[in-house]
Structures are given as structure tokens and as C-alpha cells.
Amino acid sequence: MKMSKLKEIKRESYFTRVRKRWKRRDVLEINPDHSKYIFTQYIRCGLRTFFLKTTEFKSEIKTEDYQKIVVDEAICDLNNTAVHFHSYAPAVFELLRKRVGLTSTEYTDTVAPPESDTFYLEFLSNSKSGQNFFFTNNKQFMIKTITKEEVRFFLEIMPRYIDHFMQFPHSLLVKFVGLHSIKLRKLQRPVYFVVMLSIFYPGERISHRYDIKACQIGRFTKPAPDGSNVVVVLKEKNWNDRKLELGQQREWFLKQIKLDTEFLKEIGVLDYSLLVGIQPLHHDELKEGKDLPTIFTRVQKSVAKTQSVYQWPQQVSSSSSLSTSPGSSQKYRKPDDEIDSTSLPGMINDGEGPSSSSSKPSDSHTCLEVETGELEECSSKLTNGHAGRANGISKKIHSNGNAVKSSTFQKSSPSSIEMHCPFAKVSEEEAIQQNRRLLPNYKNELHVLDGEERYYMGVIDFFTRYTFKKKLENAYKRILYPPLSFSTVPPDVFARRFNKYWEEHTK
């Protein structure tokens, strides 16, 4: 007997509710009954007021943009309270958001939703940082309070931080996409907070989470009891002799860790850690990432000049000007304005022929047919984890000529296929120099590596400097503990130990 329409709707609604509860088993909604509800609503109102007022950012980043502070006053729609809101270096963060594929509308509506009943989420974890941190409603971004000293330090190193990401677009350093402060009264101390990409997004299937500093003292966490909703972030002594099974991506991973820790050593910080989330992969997921259409899509976004996390492709105009971050000779391409993804260079609408202007060679890359055998060769080279090694083959895909009619693979003959082309890609030399890898066809790809399992990874908490106080702490702990077993060591020692740990715990 068939289920009635009403029962079918009720059944679907029930399973939808169960799925939502499962996805949010590790978080708590910050609703009107929550002690932090008012605080999060002040943040929402302040962020939304700022982004709705600021519709355009400067097209080029200059030194003064790193020091700019925009002051706004927002009226919270919850209780009509005036909120004094400061945004630090807004043009710089807008640049970084575009580099990771975030549109202004998407970012605003996610971080500062228009409705007050779209609640933020409190992360239920065993963290002892003492700071407040919570997620946006979809867990895509984390908002974390920081101290005034950390703000000063971040603003000081920001040009170098941005430059590092421009030089190494696939860096594992956490991506900060906003820095702000709020206060209610003029004489009140402001609360500072950063907005960052969540490393564990989307992560509903993550089975284990680790925070690894590569030391031993105080690095054990008691696992959560059965049935608990608290997500326990485990540490080195819980990790024991486990190894990340990265396979052919191990070489890329170790090199990127070395590049990132070299940067952290240069800015004089220590006590950072690598967050690792482990998610088992089903057989069909392992197979899916290796078919030719998926491989080609991954190749395109891995070597695109405009870096992407959640959206690809994006427009990169051949006439874009180049900007340079302060203190660096490295030039990078300025992101263009947002465009309709249905109208991209190298594409024409179905049923339309090439326009008259297409007969004239242009700087935009268009596509020709490529032999299936070349794609298979490209696939086998790219699956070793390094984007640059197959770029020489992928050059055969690009030529100034007529565009194809679709962005999908279309069978045109037994021996060839048509495909969408990457229209602004880096050269083979650039890809190797920037240590690019073959990104997964998945959300949050800058922080996701697929090996035998899916790994969510990112370097966090790199605002601790090796001050005189830390040097005294180091001297004291050297008396109590074995050498190099604690986290408070000089930045160069910390970086060297960190690299050695991951060399020994990957395969």
C-alpha cells in the first residue's frame, strides 16, 4: 500500500530533522536563552551595517590600507542599542576573501545574516584557550575573540601574512578574512575578534580531531564518554604512533609545512599547532576523485591564477592591473569584480556560434580538443599531488582559437573529448615555485587533503611571540622537563621540531 502524500511529507520532514540534529551534534545554538545571545547579535548588527554601507573597495592595495580603520555606529534591531563598530584594514581582507572565492553577498549573508533568528553556533569542545569562539549557522566561518596585543601584532605582520598567501596560494595557514572590534559605550573597553575560515568545514563525518604542537608535556586529553555531544580535540599522546596516510601527497605536504613554518619562524612566533580532522572515505568517494572529468576540473582550479575555495571558476581579466603588497617584490593579480558564472572567457552559449570578435586572437585562453591519452597521462602525473608536474601537458589543452560550447565534457569522437578550459592559469614554473597541489573536488579544498582518508588540516594560533616572559618560562621548564618536550622553545627550534614530527608521522 502506497504511503499517503501527507505521511510522505511527514516522514521526509522527520528524517530532515534527524539529519539536522546529527549535523549539529557538536554545537549549541546561541538562541535567546543563551548567555551569549546578545553579544552575538551585536556582532551581527555591526558586521551587517558595515558591509551594507561599504559597497566598493579600492582596486589596488597600498601601504596605508593596512593601517586603515573604518568606524561605524550600528543600531541593533534587537533592543535598539547603539554599537560602536571598528573594521581594521577592510580593503586588505576584501582582497583575501576574493582570492579564496568569496563574494561580498555570500560572505555578508553568512557571517551577518539579515534575520536575527539565524543563530550562531557555540562549539562544544574541550578548548581551554579562555577566548570566546563560535561558528556561523552553516559552520563555514569561525568568529573568535582575541586580545588587544594580538590585534597589534596581527596588524604588524599582516603585509607579510598576505604576501605569504599570495606567494603560496595553497598554504595551510588558517585564512583570516576579517578583523573587527565592538563596544557599547565610549568609555568601555572594546572586544576584538577575527573572522576566519573554519578548517573543519563541512566536516559532519569527521571521526577524530587532533591539535598537534609536536611536544609532549601536557599533551593528553581524556576522550569524551560514550554518548557525549562534546567534541574532544585530542593531542599528541592520544595520537601515539598513528601516521597520516597521504600517499603521493606526502611530498607536497612536507614541503608546504616547511614553507609555512619558515614564515612563522621569520615573524618570531611559537606555540602554533596543526589541526587535523580525520574522515573515513567510502569506496565510491575514492574512485570518484580519479575519473577523468573530475581530474580535469581539479587541474583547472589547481592552476588557476585566481585561487578558489568554494566557487570556481571566477573571471580573471587579461587587463587586470597588478598590485604589490608592502615590503615585497612579488606581484600578484588583482581580483576582478564578481560576474555571472554563465558568461566566462572561453565559453559561448549553446546554439550560438563564435562571435565576430572571437576571430581575433585575444589574451584569454580558449580550448581545443585534446586526446584522451594525454588526459590520462596528465591525470597520472597530477595524482602525485603536485600541480606543476602536469602543467606541461595541460598546456596542450590551451590555444587561441574557437571556444567550446559547454563547460562539461562532451564526447566528440572515440578518441577525443571537448572540455572547458582554464582561462588564466599559472605556468608550470609558477605552479612548482608556488608549491601548488592537485586540489580535491570538494568544499574548503585549501584545507582538505585526500589520501587513504580525508584529512582536514590547517595551522592555527600563531600569534604567540617569543617575548622576555616566554624566555623566562623556557628557562624554568628546562629545569623541570626533558629538553624539547614542552612547547615554550625558541621559534627556530619550534619550527624544526614541528617539521621533524610530521616527517615521522606521515607516510
Short mmCIF file of C-alpha atoms in Angstrom, two decimals:
data_model
loop_
_atom_site.label_atom_id
_atom_site.label_comp_id
_atom_site.label_asym_id
_atom_site.label_seq_id
_atom_site.Cartn_x
_atom_site.Cartn_y
_atom_site.Cartn_z
CA MET A 1 0.00 0.00 0.00
CA LYS A 2 1.41 3.35 -1.01
CA MET A 3 2.13 5.94 1.62
CA SER A 4 -0.25 8.90 1.54
CA LYS A 5 1.11 12.26 0.46
CA LEU A 6 0.70 13.65 3.97
CA LYS A 7 2.55 10.75 5.59
CA GLU A 8 5.27 11.01 2.96
CA ILE A 9 5.77 14.69 3.75
CA LYS A 10 5.81 13.98 7.48
CA ARG A 11 8.31 11.16 7.01
CA GLU A 12 10.58 13.38 4.91
CA SER A 13 10.30 16.13 7.49
CA TYR A 14 11.24 13.71 10.26
CA PHE A 15 14.39 12.50 8.50
CA THR A 16 15.31 16.09 7.67
CA ARG A 17 15.09 16.97 11.35
CA VAL A 18 17.18 13.95 12.34
CA ARG A 19 19.83 14.89 9.77
CA LYS A 20 19.96 18.45 11.08
CA ARG A 21 20.37 17.20 14.65
CA TRP A 22 23.18 14.89 13.52
CA LYS A 23 24.97 17.71 11.68
CA ARG A 24 24.78 19.86 14.81
CA ARG A 25 25.56 17.24 17.42
CA ASP A 26 28.78 19.06 18.37
CA VAL A 27 27.33 22.59 18.60
CA LEU A 28 24.71 24.50 20.53
CA GLU A 29 22.50 27.19 19.01
CA ILE A 30 23.06 30.61 20.55
CA ASN A 31 19.35 31.38 20.81
CA PRO A 32 17.60 33.99 23.03
CA ASP A 33 18.00 31.70 26.05
CA HIS A 34 21.79 31.52 25.63
CA SER A 35 24.03 33.74 27.77
CA LYS A 36 25.98 34.92 24.67
CA TYR A 37 22.95 35.68 22.50
CA ILE A 38 23.03 39.47 22.98
CA PHE A 39 26.77 39.57 22.33
CA THR A 40 26.44 37.65 19.05
CA GLN A 41 23.57 39.89 17.92
CA TYR A 42 25.71 42.98 18.49
CA ILE A 43 28.37 41.38 16.29
CA ARG A 44 25.78 40.51 13.62
CA CYS A 45 24.37 44.06 13.55
CA GLY A 46 27.81 45.65 13.46
CA LEU A 47 29.07 43.43 10.65
CA ARG A 48 25.92 43.83 8.58
CA THR A 49 25.86 47.61 8.95
CA PHE A 50 29.49 47.85 7.87
CA PHE A 51 29.16 45.62 4.80
CA LEU A 52 25.92 47.19 3.60
CA LYS A 53 27.48 50.67 3.85
CA THR A 54 30.74 49.62 2.22
CA THR A 55 29.73 48.63 -1.31
CA GLU A 56 33.04 49.28 -3.06
CA PHE A 57 36.65 48.71 -2.11
CA LYS A 58 39.77 50.18 -3.64
CA SER A 59 41.03 48.34 -6.69
CA GLU A 60 44.67 48.50 -5.56
CA ILE A 61 46.10 47.81 -2.13
CA LYS A 62 48.58 50.36 -0.82
CA THR A 63 50.60 50.59 2.37
CA GLU A 64 48.07 52.88 4.07
CA ASP A 65 45.30 50.32 3.51
CA TYR A 66 46.94 48.04 6.05
CA GLN A 67 46.59 50.77 8.68
CA LYS A 68 43.11 51.97 7.84
CA ILE A 69 40.34 51.71 10.44
CA VAL A 70 36.69 52.28 9.47
CA VAL A 71 34.40 53.40 12.32
CA ASP A 72 30.65 52.78 12.20
CA GLU A 73 27.75 53.07 14.59
CA ALA A 74 25.11 50.36 14.26
CA ILE A 75 21.71 50.23 15.91
CA CYS A 76 20.99 46.67 16.98
CA ASP A 77 17.49 45.74 15.83
CA LEU A 78 17.10 43.50 18.86
CA ASN A 79 16.98 46.22 21.55
CA ASN A 80 17.81 49.48 19.67
CA THR A 81 21.21 49.67 21.35
CA ALA A 82 23.93 51.71 19.64
CA VAL A 83 27.01 49.61 18.88
CA HIS A 84 30.35 51.25 18.09
CA PHE A 85 31.95 49.06 15.44
CA HIS A 86 35.52 49.22 14.07
CA SER A 87 36.81 47.39 10.99
CA TYR A 88 40.56 47.07 10.51
CA ALA A 89 42.23 47.04 7.06
CA PRO A 90 38.90 46.28 5.30
CA ALA A 91 40.27 46.58 1.75
CA VAL A 92 43.04 44.09 2.51
CA PHE A 93 40.61 41.49 3.86
CA GLU A 94 38.33 42.04 0.88
CA LEU A 95 41.27 41.17 -1.35
CA LEU A 96 41.91 37.97 0.58
CA ARG A 97 38.23 36.99 0.52
CA LYS A 98 38.17 37.36 -3.26
CA ARG A 99 41.33 35.29 -3.54
CA VAL A 100 39.58 32.42 -1.77
CA GLY A 101 36.46 32.72 -3.90
CA LEU A 102 34.07 34.51 -1.52
CA THR A 103 31.65 37.03 -2.98
CA SER A 104 30.64 40.03 -0.89
CA THR A 105 26.99 38.95 -0.82
CA GLU A 106 27.76 35.38 0.21
CA TYR A 107 30.12 36.49 2.93
CA THR A 108 27.79 39.15 4.33
CA ASP A 109 24.71 36.93 4.39
CA THR A 110 26.62 34.09 6.03
CA VAL A 111 28.62 35.99 8.65
CA ALA A 112 25.92 38.60 9.33
CA PRO A 113 22.56 37.10 8.31
CA PRO A 114 19.67 39.53 7.81
CA GLU A 115 17.38 37.65 10.22
CA SER A 116 18.12 37.62 13.94
CA ASP A 117 16.68 34.10 14.20
CA THR A 118 19.52 32.66 12.08
CA PHE A 119 21.56 31.81 15.13
CA TYR A 120 25.29 31.48 15.55
CA LEU A 121 26.55 28.18 16.92
CA GLU A 122 28.66 27.57 20.02
CA PHE A 123 31.27 24.86 19.55
CA LEU A 124 31.10 22.25 22.32
CA SER A 125 34.73 21.32 22.84
CA ASN A 126 37.39 20.87 25.47
CA SER A 127 39.30 24.01 24.46
CA LYS A 128 40.98 25.90 27.33
CA SER A 129 42.05 29.00 25.41
CA GLY A 130 39.85 31.30 27.50
CA GLN A 131 38.60 33.09 24.37
CA ASN A 132 35.07 33.07 23.01
CA PHE A 133 34.66 31.41 19.66
CA PHE A 134 31.62 30.33 17.72
CA PHE A 135 30.52 29.41 14.21
CA THR A 136 28.22 30.91 11.65
CA ASN A 137 24.97 28.99 11.20
CA ASN A 138 26.40 26.80 8.41
CA LYS A 139 29.77 26.25 10.19
CA GLN A 140 31.65 27.82 7.28
CA PHE A 141 33.28 30.58 9.34
CA MET A 142 34.55 30.84 12.88
CA ILE A 143 34.42 34.06 14.89
CA LYS A 144 36.97 34.25 17.70
CA THR A 145 37.72 36.98 20.24
CA ILE A 146 41.37 37.98 20.60
CA THR A 147 43.34 40.34 22.84
CA LYS A 148 44.44 43.88 22.06
CA GLU A 149 48.09 42.74 21.98
CA GLU A 150 47.22 40.07 19.42
CA VAL A 151 45.46 42.69 17.28
CA ARG A 152 48.53 44.92 17.33
CA PHE A 153 50.77 42.02 16.38
CA PHE A 154 48.44 40.85 13.61
CA LEU A 155 48.30 44.33 12.08
CA GLU A 156 52.09 44.47 12.25
CA ILE A 157 52.61 41.20 10.37
CA MET A 158 49.59 41.50 8.07
CA PRO A 159 51.53 42.64 4.95
CA ARG A 160 53.81 39.64 5.30
CA TYR A 161 50.90 37.30 6.03
CA ILE A 162 49.06 38.44 2.89
CA ASP A 163 52.26 38.25 0.85
CA HIS A 164 52.88 34.67 2.04
CA PHE A 165 49.42 33.64 0.88
CA MET A 166 49.93 35.35 -2.49
CA GLN A 167 53.25 33.55 -2.97
CA PHE A 168 51.89 30.20 -1.78
CA PRO A 169 48.14 30.10 -2.55
CA HIS A 170 47.80 26.54 -1.19
CA SER A 171 49.32 27.41 2.18
CA LEU A 172 47.97 25.52 5.22
CA LEU A 173 47.92 28.66 7.39
CA VAL A 174 44.40 29.46 8.57
CA LYS A 175 42.75 32.12 6.38
CA PHE A 176 41.67 35.22 8.33
CA VAL A 177 39.01 37.11 6.38
CA GLY A 178 38.08 39.91 8.81
CA LEU A 179 39.30 41.84 11.87
CA HIS A 180 36.87 43.95 13.91
CA SER A 181 36.02 45.32 17.36
CA ILE A 182 32.79 46.36 19.10
CA LYS A 183 31.88 48.34 22.19
CA LEU A 184 28.64 49.75 23.55
CA ARG A 185 29.84 52.91 25.28
CA LYS A 186 32.67 55.29 24.50
CA LEU A 187 34.48 54.57 27.76
CA GLN A 188 34.00 50.82 27.54
CA ARG A 189 36.88 48.58 26.51
CA PRO A 190 36.32 47.19 23.01
CA VAL A 191 36.03 43.48 22.30
CA TYR A 192 38.27 42.45 19.39
CA PHE A 193 37.50 39.50 17.16
CA VAL A 194 38.65 37.87 13.94
CA VAL A 195 36.63 36.02 11.32
CA MET A 196 38.36 33.01 9.77
CA LEU A 197 37.58 30.10 7.51
CA SER A 198 36.66 27.04 9.57
CA ILE A 199 39.25 24.34 8.94
CA PHE A 200 36.78 21.57 9.78
CA TYR A 201 34.08 22.78 7.36
CA PRO A 202 31.85 20.97 6.39
CA GLY A 203 33.11 18.02 8.44
CA GLU A 204 29.90 16.33 9.62
CA ARG A 205 31.60 12.95 9.12
CA ILE A 206 34.86 13.76 10.89
CA SER A 207 35.56 10.91 13.31
CA HIS A 208 38.64 12.27 15.12
CA ARG A 209 40.06 15.75 15.70
CA TYR A 210 43.61 16.49 16.81
CA ASP A 211 45.58 19.58 17.85
CA ILE A 212 49.28 18.84 17.30
CA LYS A 213 52.12 21.09 18.53
CA ALA A 214 54.80 18.35 18.30
CA CYS A 215 55.62 18.33 22.03
CA GLN A 216 54.70 16.03 24.93
CA ILE A 217 54.25 17.89 28.21
CA GLY A 218 50.55 18.42 28.99
CA ARG A 219 49.55 16.94 25.64
CA PHE A 220 46.99 14.30 26.60
CA THR A 221 43.22 14.71 26.55
CA LYS A 222 40.75 12.32 28.10
CA PRO A 223 38.42 11.07 25.35
CA ALA A 224 34.75 12.00 25.58
CA PRO A 225 32.46 9.46 27.24
CA ASP A 226 30.11 7.47 25.04
CA GLY A 227 27.00 9.40 24.09
CA SER A 228 28.52 12.81 24.83
CA ASN A 229 27.92 15.67 22.37
CA VAL A 230 31.16 17.38 23.38
CA VAL A 231 33.77 17.20 20.63
CA VAL A 232 37.08 16.34 22.25
CA VAL A 233 40.11 17.66 20.40
CA LEU A 234 42.84 15.10 21.04
CA LYS A 235 46.58 15.74 21.31
CA GLU A 236 49.99 14.15 20.78
CA LYS A 237 49.76 11.48 23.49
CA ASN A 238 46.40 10.43 22.10
CA TRP A 239 47.93 10.29 18.63
CA ASN A 240 50.73 7.91 19.68
CA ASP A 241 52.31 6.24 16.63
CA ARG A 242 49.50 6.99 14.20
CA LYS A 243 50.52 8.26 10.76
CA LEU A 244 48.69 10.30 8.16
CA GLU A 245 48.38 8.14 5.05
CA LEU A 246 48.93 10.85 2.46
CA GLY A 247 50.39 8.64 -0.24
CA GLN A 248 51.58 10.67 -3.20
CA GLN A 249 50.66 13.97 -1.49
CA ARG A 250 53.16 13.44 1.33
CA GLU A 251 55.96 15.19 -0.58
CA TRP A 252 53.76 18.26 -1.15
CA PHE A 253 52.55 18.31 2.46
CA LEU A 254 56.03 18.20 3.99
CA LYS A 255 57.27 20.95 1.70
CA GLN A 256 54.28 23.18 2.49
CA ILE A 257 54.71 22.63 6.22
CA LYS A 258 58.35 23.68 5.79
CA LEU A 259 57.38 26.82 3.84
CA ASP A 260 54.72 27.79 6.39
CA THR A 261 56.93 27.20 9.43
CA GLU A 262 59.75 29.15 7.79
CA PHE A 263 57.37 32.13 7.58
CA LEU A 264 56.30 31.64 11.22
CA LYS A 265 59.94 31.46 12.28
CA GLU A 266 60.68 34.72 10.46
CA ILE A 267 57.90 36.57 12.30
CA GLY A 268 59.18 35.16 15.61
CA VAL A 269 56.23 33.06 16.81
CA LEU A 270 55.85 29.72 18.54
CA ASP A 271 53.18 27.54 20.17
CA TYR A 272 51.18 27.15 16.97
CA SER A 273 49.60 23.83 16.08
CA LEU A 274 48.25 21.86 13.17
CA LEU A 275 44.58 21.00 13.45
CA VAL A 276 43.85 17.61 11.90
CA GLY A 277 40.37 16.21 11.27
CA ILE A 278 40.10 12.63 10.03
CA GLN A 279 37.15 11.43 7.96
CA PRO A 280 36.88 7.91 6.53
CA LEU A 281 36.21 7.77 2.78
CA HIS A 282 33.77 5.41 1.13
CA HIS A 283 34.92 3.32 -1.80
CA ASP A 284 32.90 5.36 -4.30
CA GLU A 285 34.47 8.60 -2.97
CA LEU A 286 37.96 7.22 -3.51
CA LYS A 287 37.02 6.21 -7.04
CA GLU A 288 35.19 9.45 -7.86
CA GLY A 289 38.24 11.67 -7.43
CA LYS A 290 40.17 9.74 -10.08
CA ASP A 291 37.80 9.78 -13.07
CA LEU A 292 38.83 11.99 -15.98
CA PRO A 293 36.12 14.69 -15.74
CA THR A 294 36.85 15.16 -12.05
CA ILE A 295 40.60 15.16 -12.60
CA PHE A 296 40.31 17.83 -15.28
CA THR A 297 38.13 20.03 -13.05
CA ARG A 298 40.67 19.63 -10.27
CA VAL A 299 43.53 20.50 -12.63
CA GLN A 300 41.79 23.70 -13.71
CA LYS A 301 41.21 25.11 -10.25
CA SER A 302 44.62 23.93 -9.04
CA VAL A 303 46.49 26.05 -11.59
CA ALA A 304 44.04 28.96 -11.87
CA LYS A 305 45.54 32.36 -11.13
CA THR A 306 42.51 33.30 -9.03
CA GLN A 307 42.53 30.94 -6.07
CA SER A 308 39.20 29.35 -5.12
CA VAL A 309 37.81 27.58 -2.10
CA TYR A 310 34.07 27.35 -2.55
CA GLN A 311 33.48 28.63 -6.08
CA TRP A 312 35.22 28.07 -9.37
CA PRO A 313 35.73 29.41 -11.96
CA GLN A 314 36.00 33.15 -11.48
CA GLN A 315 36.82 35.83 -14.01
CA VAL A 316 40.42 36.89 -14.33
CA SER A 317 40.71 39.68 -16.85
CA SER A 318 43.76 39.84 -19.05
CA SER A 319 43.81 43.58 -18.50
CA SER A 320 43.83 43.33 -14.71
CA SER A 321 46.40 45.51 -13.07
CA LEU A 322 48.99 44.07 -10.75
CA SER A 323 49.24 45.01 -7.11
CA THR A 324 52.15 44.58 -4.78
CA SER A 325 51.92 44.12 -1.04
CA PRO A 326 54.16 46.31 1.10
CA GLY A 327 57.66 45.05 1.65
CA SER A 328 57.58 42.57 -1.20
CA SER A 329 58.75 42.46 -4.78
CA GLN A 330 56.29 39.64 -5.55
CA LYS A 331 53.46 40.85 -7.77
CA TYR A 332 50.08 39.21 -7.83
CA ARG A 333 46.97 39.60 -9.95
CA LYS A 334 44.23 41.78 -8.52
CA PRO A 335 40.83 40.01 -8.30
CA ASP A 336 38.19 41.34 -10.68
CA ASP A 337 34.60 42.26 -9.93
CA GLU A 338 32.08 39.50 -9.42
CA ILE A 339 30.48 38.21 -12.62
CA ASP A 340 27.82 35.83 -13.78
CA SER A 341 29.41 32.38 -13.89
CA THR A 342 27.40 31.56 -17.03
CA SER A 343 29.45 34.06 -19.05
CA LEU A 344 33.13 33.29 -18.79
CA PRO A 345 36.09 33.69 -21.13
CA GLY A 346 36.42 30.64 -23.38
CA MET A 347 32.68 29.83 -23.30
CA ILE A 348 29.72 30.57 -25.60
CA ASN A 349 26.06 29.85 -25.10
CA ASP A 350 24.58 26.68 -26.54
CA GLY A 351 23.21 27.25 -30.02
CA GLU A 352 25.39 30.30 -30.66
CA GLY A 353 28.38 30.47 -32.91
CA PRO A 354 31.60 32.27 -32.11
CA SER A 355 31.19 36.00 -32.02
CA SER A 356 32.87 38.17 -34.59
CA SER A 357 35.37 39.30 -32.02
CA SER A 358 36.46 35.72 -31.36
CA SER A 359 38.18 35.55 -34.73
CA LYS A 360 40.77 37.94 -33.43
CA PRO A 361 43.37 36.40 -31.10
CA SER A 362 42.93 37.50 -27.51
CA ASP A 363 44.77 37.08 -24.24
CA SER A 364 42.04 34.81 -22.87
CA HIS A 365 42.76 31.09 -23.13
CA THR A 366 40.28 29.13 -25.21
CA CYS A 367 40.03 25.41 -25.81
CA LEU A 368 40.83 22.83 -28.41
CA GLU A 369 40.14 19.12 -28.40
CA VAL A 370 42.67 17.04 -26.54
CA GLU A 371 43.38 13.37 -26.99
CA THR A 372 42.08 11.12 -24.23
CA GLY A 373 45.52 9.54 -23.89
CA GLU A 374 47.02 12.93 -22.99
CA LEU A 375 44.40 13.44 -20.30
CA GLU A 376 45.19 10.05 -18.83
CA GLU A 377 48.88 10.96 -18.78
CA CYS A 378 48.03 14.31 -17.19
CA SER A 379 45.86 12.51 -14.64
CA SER A 380 48.60 10.07 -13.67
CA LYS A 381 51.11 12.88 -13.18
CA LEU A 382 48.77 15.12 -11.23
CA THR A 383 47.70 12.44 -8.79
CA ASN A 384 51.17 12.58 -7.28
CA GLY A 385 49.96 15.74 -5.51
CA HIS A 386 51.96 18.40 -7.36
CA ALA A 387 50.15 20.67 -9.83
CA GLY A 388 53.26 21.87 -11.64
CA ARG A 389 54.34 18.45 -12.90
CA ALA A 390 51.39 18.02 -15.23
CA ASN A 391 51.17 21.62 -16.31
CA GLY A 392 53.40 20.97 -19.29
CA ILE A 393 50.83 18.51 -20.62
CA SER A 394 47.90 20.75 -19.76
CA LYS A 395 49.41 23.44 -22.00
CA LYS A 396 48.32 21.35 -24.97
CA ILE A 397 44.72 21.96 -23.95
CA HIS A 398 45.05 25.73 -24.37
CA SER A 399 45.31 27.71 -27.55
CA ASN A 400 43.93 30.88 -29.07
CA GLY A 401 41.07 29.61 -31.19
CA ASN A 402 37.36 28.90 -31.21
CA ALA A 403 35.63 28.27 -27.92
CA VAL A 404 33.75 25.13 -26.99
CA LYS A 405 30.01 25.17 -26.40
CA SER A 406 29.90 23.73 -22.90
CA SER A 407 31.84 23.71 -19.66
CA THR A 408 31.25 19.96 -19.32
CA PHE A 409 32.96 17.04 -21.01
CA GLN A 410 31.25 16.15 -24.28
CA LYS A 411 32.12 13.06 -26.26
CA SER A 412 33.01 14.18 -29.76
CA SER A 413 34.71 11.06 -31.11
CA PRO A 414 36.03 7.74 -29.77
CA SER A 415 39.48 9.26 -29.35
CA SER A 416 38.84 12.83 -28.24
CA ILE A 417 36.65 14.94 -25.96
CA GLU A 418 35.77 18.62 -25.69
CA MET A 419 36.22 20.46 -22.43
CA HIS A 420 36.07 23.81 -20.69
CA CYS A 421 39.48 25.44 -20.45
CA PRO A 422 41.15 27.24 -17.57
CA PHE A 423 41.47 30.77 -18.90
CA ALA A 424 44.05 32.32 -16.63
CA LYS A 425 46.39 29.65 -15.38
CA VAL A 426 49.86 29.85 -13.94
CA SER A 427 52.80 28.48 -15.85
CA GLU A 428 54.43 25.18 -14.98
CA GLU A 429 57.34 27.05 -13.37
CA GLU A 430 54.98 29.21 -11.29
CA ALA A 431 53.00 26.18 -10.13
CA ILE A 432 56.15 24.48 -8.89
CA GLN A 433 57.55 27.67 -7.35
CA GLN A 434 54.26 28.29 -5.52
CA ASN A 435 54.11 24.63 -4.41
CA ARG A 436 50.63 24.15 -5.79
CA ARG A 437 48.95 20.77 -5.43
CA LEU A 438 46.07 18.97 -7.08
CA LEU A 439 43.12 20.31 -5.07
CA PRO A 440 40.23 17.97 -4.25
CA ASN A 441 36.84 18.42 -5.87
CA TYR A 442 35.32 19.32 -2.51
CA LYS A 443 34.35 22.27 -0.36
CA ASN A 444 37.07 24.00 1.65
CA GLU A 445 39.70 22.47 -0.62
CA LEU A 446 42.57 24.63 0.67
CA HIS A 447 42.32 22.78 3.97
CA VAL A 448 41.37 19.32 2.68
CA LEU A 449 43.75 16.56 1.53
CA ASP A 450 42.50 13.21 0.29
CA GLY A 451 44.73 10.24 0.97
CA GLU A 452 43.55 6.88 2.24
CA GLU A 453 41.26 9.03 4.38
CA ARG A 454 40.06 12.62 4.06
CA TYR A 455 42.15 14.99 6.17
CA TYR A 456 41.09 18.50 7.20
CA MET A 457 44.25 20.40 8.11
CA GLY A 458 45.32 23.93 8.97
CA VAL A 459 47.91 25.76 11.06
CA ILE A 460 46.32 27.89 13.82
CA ASP A 461 47.24 30.04 16.85
CA PHE A 462 50.37 31.76 15.51
CA PHE A 463 50.16 34.99 17.50
CA THR A 464 52.41 33.91 20.41
CA ARG A 465 55.74 35.73 20.29
CA TYR A 466 58.96 34.69 21.97
CA THR A 467 58.99 37.55 24.46
CA PHE A 468 61.12 38.01 27.56
CA LYS A 469 58.37 36.34 29.59
CA LYS A 470 58.45 33.31 27.31
CA LYS A 471 62.23 33.14 27.60
CA LEU A 472 61.92 33.00 31.40
CA GLU A 473 59.28 30.30 31.02
CA ASN A 474 61.64 28.35 28.78
CA ALA A 475 64.47 28.58 31.36
CA TYR A 476 62.15 27.39 34.14
CA LYS A 477 60.76 24.43 32.17
CA ARG A 478 64.24 23.31 31.14
CA ILE A 479 64.89 22.62 34.83
CA LEU A 480 61.69 20.59 35.26
CA TYR A 481 61.34 18.68 32.00
CA PRO A 482 63.48 16.91 29.37
CA PRO A 483 64.77 19.15 26.56
CA LEU A 484 62.34 19.92 23.73
CA SER A 485 59.44 18.13 25.45
CA PHE A 486 57.49 21.35 26.12
CA SER A 487 56.06 23.97 23.79
CA THR A 488 57.88 27.09 25.04
CA VAL A 489 61.05 26.96 22.93
CA PRO A 490 62.62 29.50 20.54
CA PRO A 491 60.83 29.90 17.18
CA ASP A 492 63.58 28.23 15.16
CA VAL A 493 63.63 25.22 17.49
CA PHE A 494 59.83 25.01 17.47
CA ALA A 495 59.75 25.07 13.64
CA ARG A 496 62.47 22.43 13.32
CA ARG A 497 60.75 20.12 15.81
CA PHE A 498 57.38 20.67 14.10
CA ASN A 499 58.80 19.63 10.72
CA LYS A 500 60.51 16.58 12.16
CA TYR A 501 57.31 15.44 13.85
CA TRP A 502 55.37 15.40 10.58
CA GLU A 503 58.18 13.69 8.72
CA GLU A 504 57.90 10.87 11.27
CA HIS A 505 54.09 10.77 11.37
CA THR A 506 53.20 10.68 7.68
CA LYS A 507 53.54 8.06 5.02
#
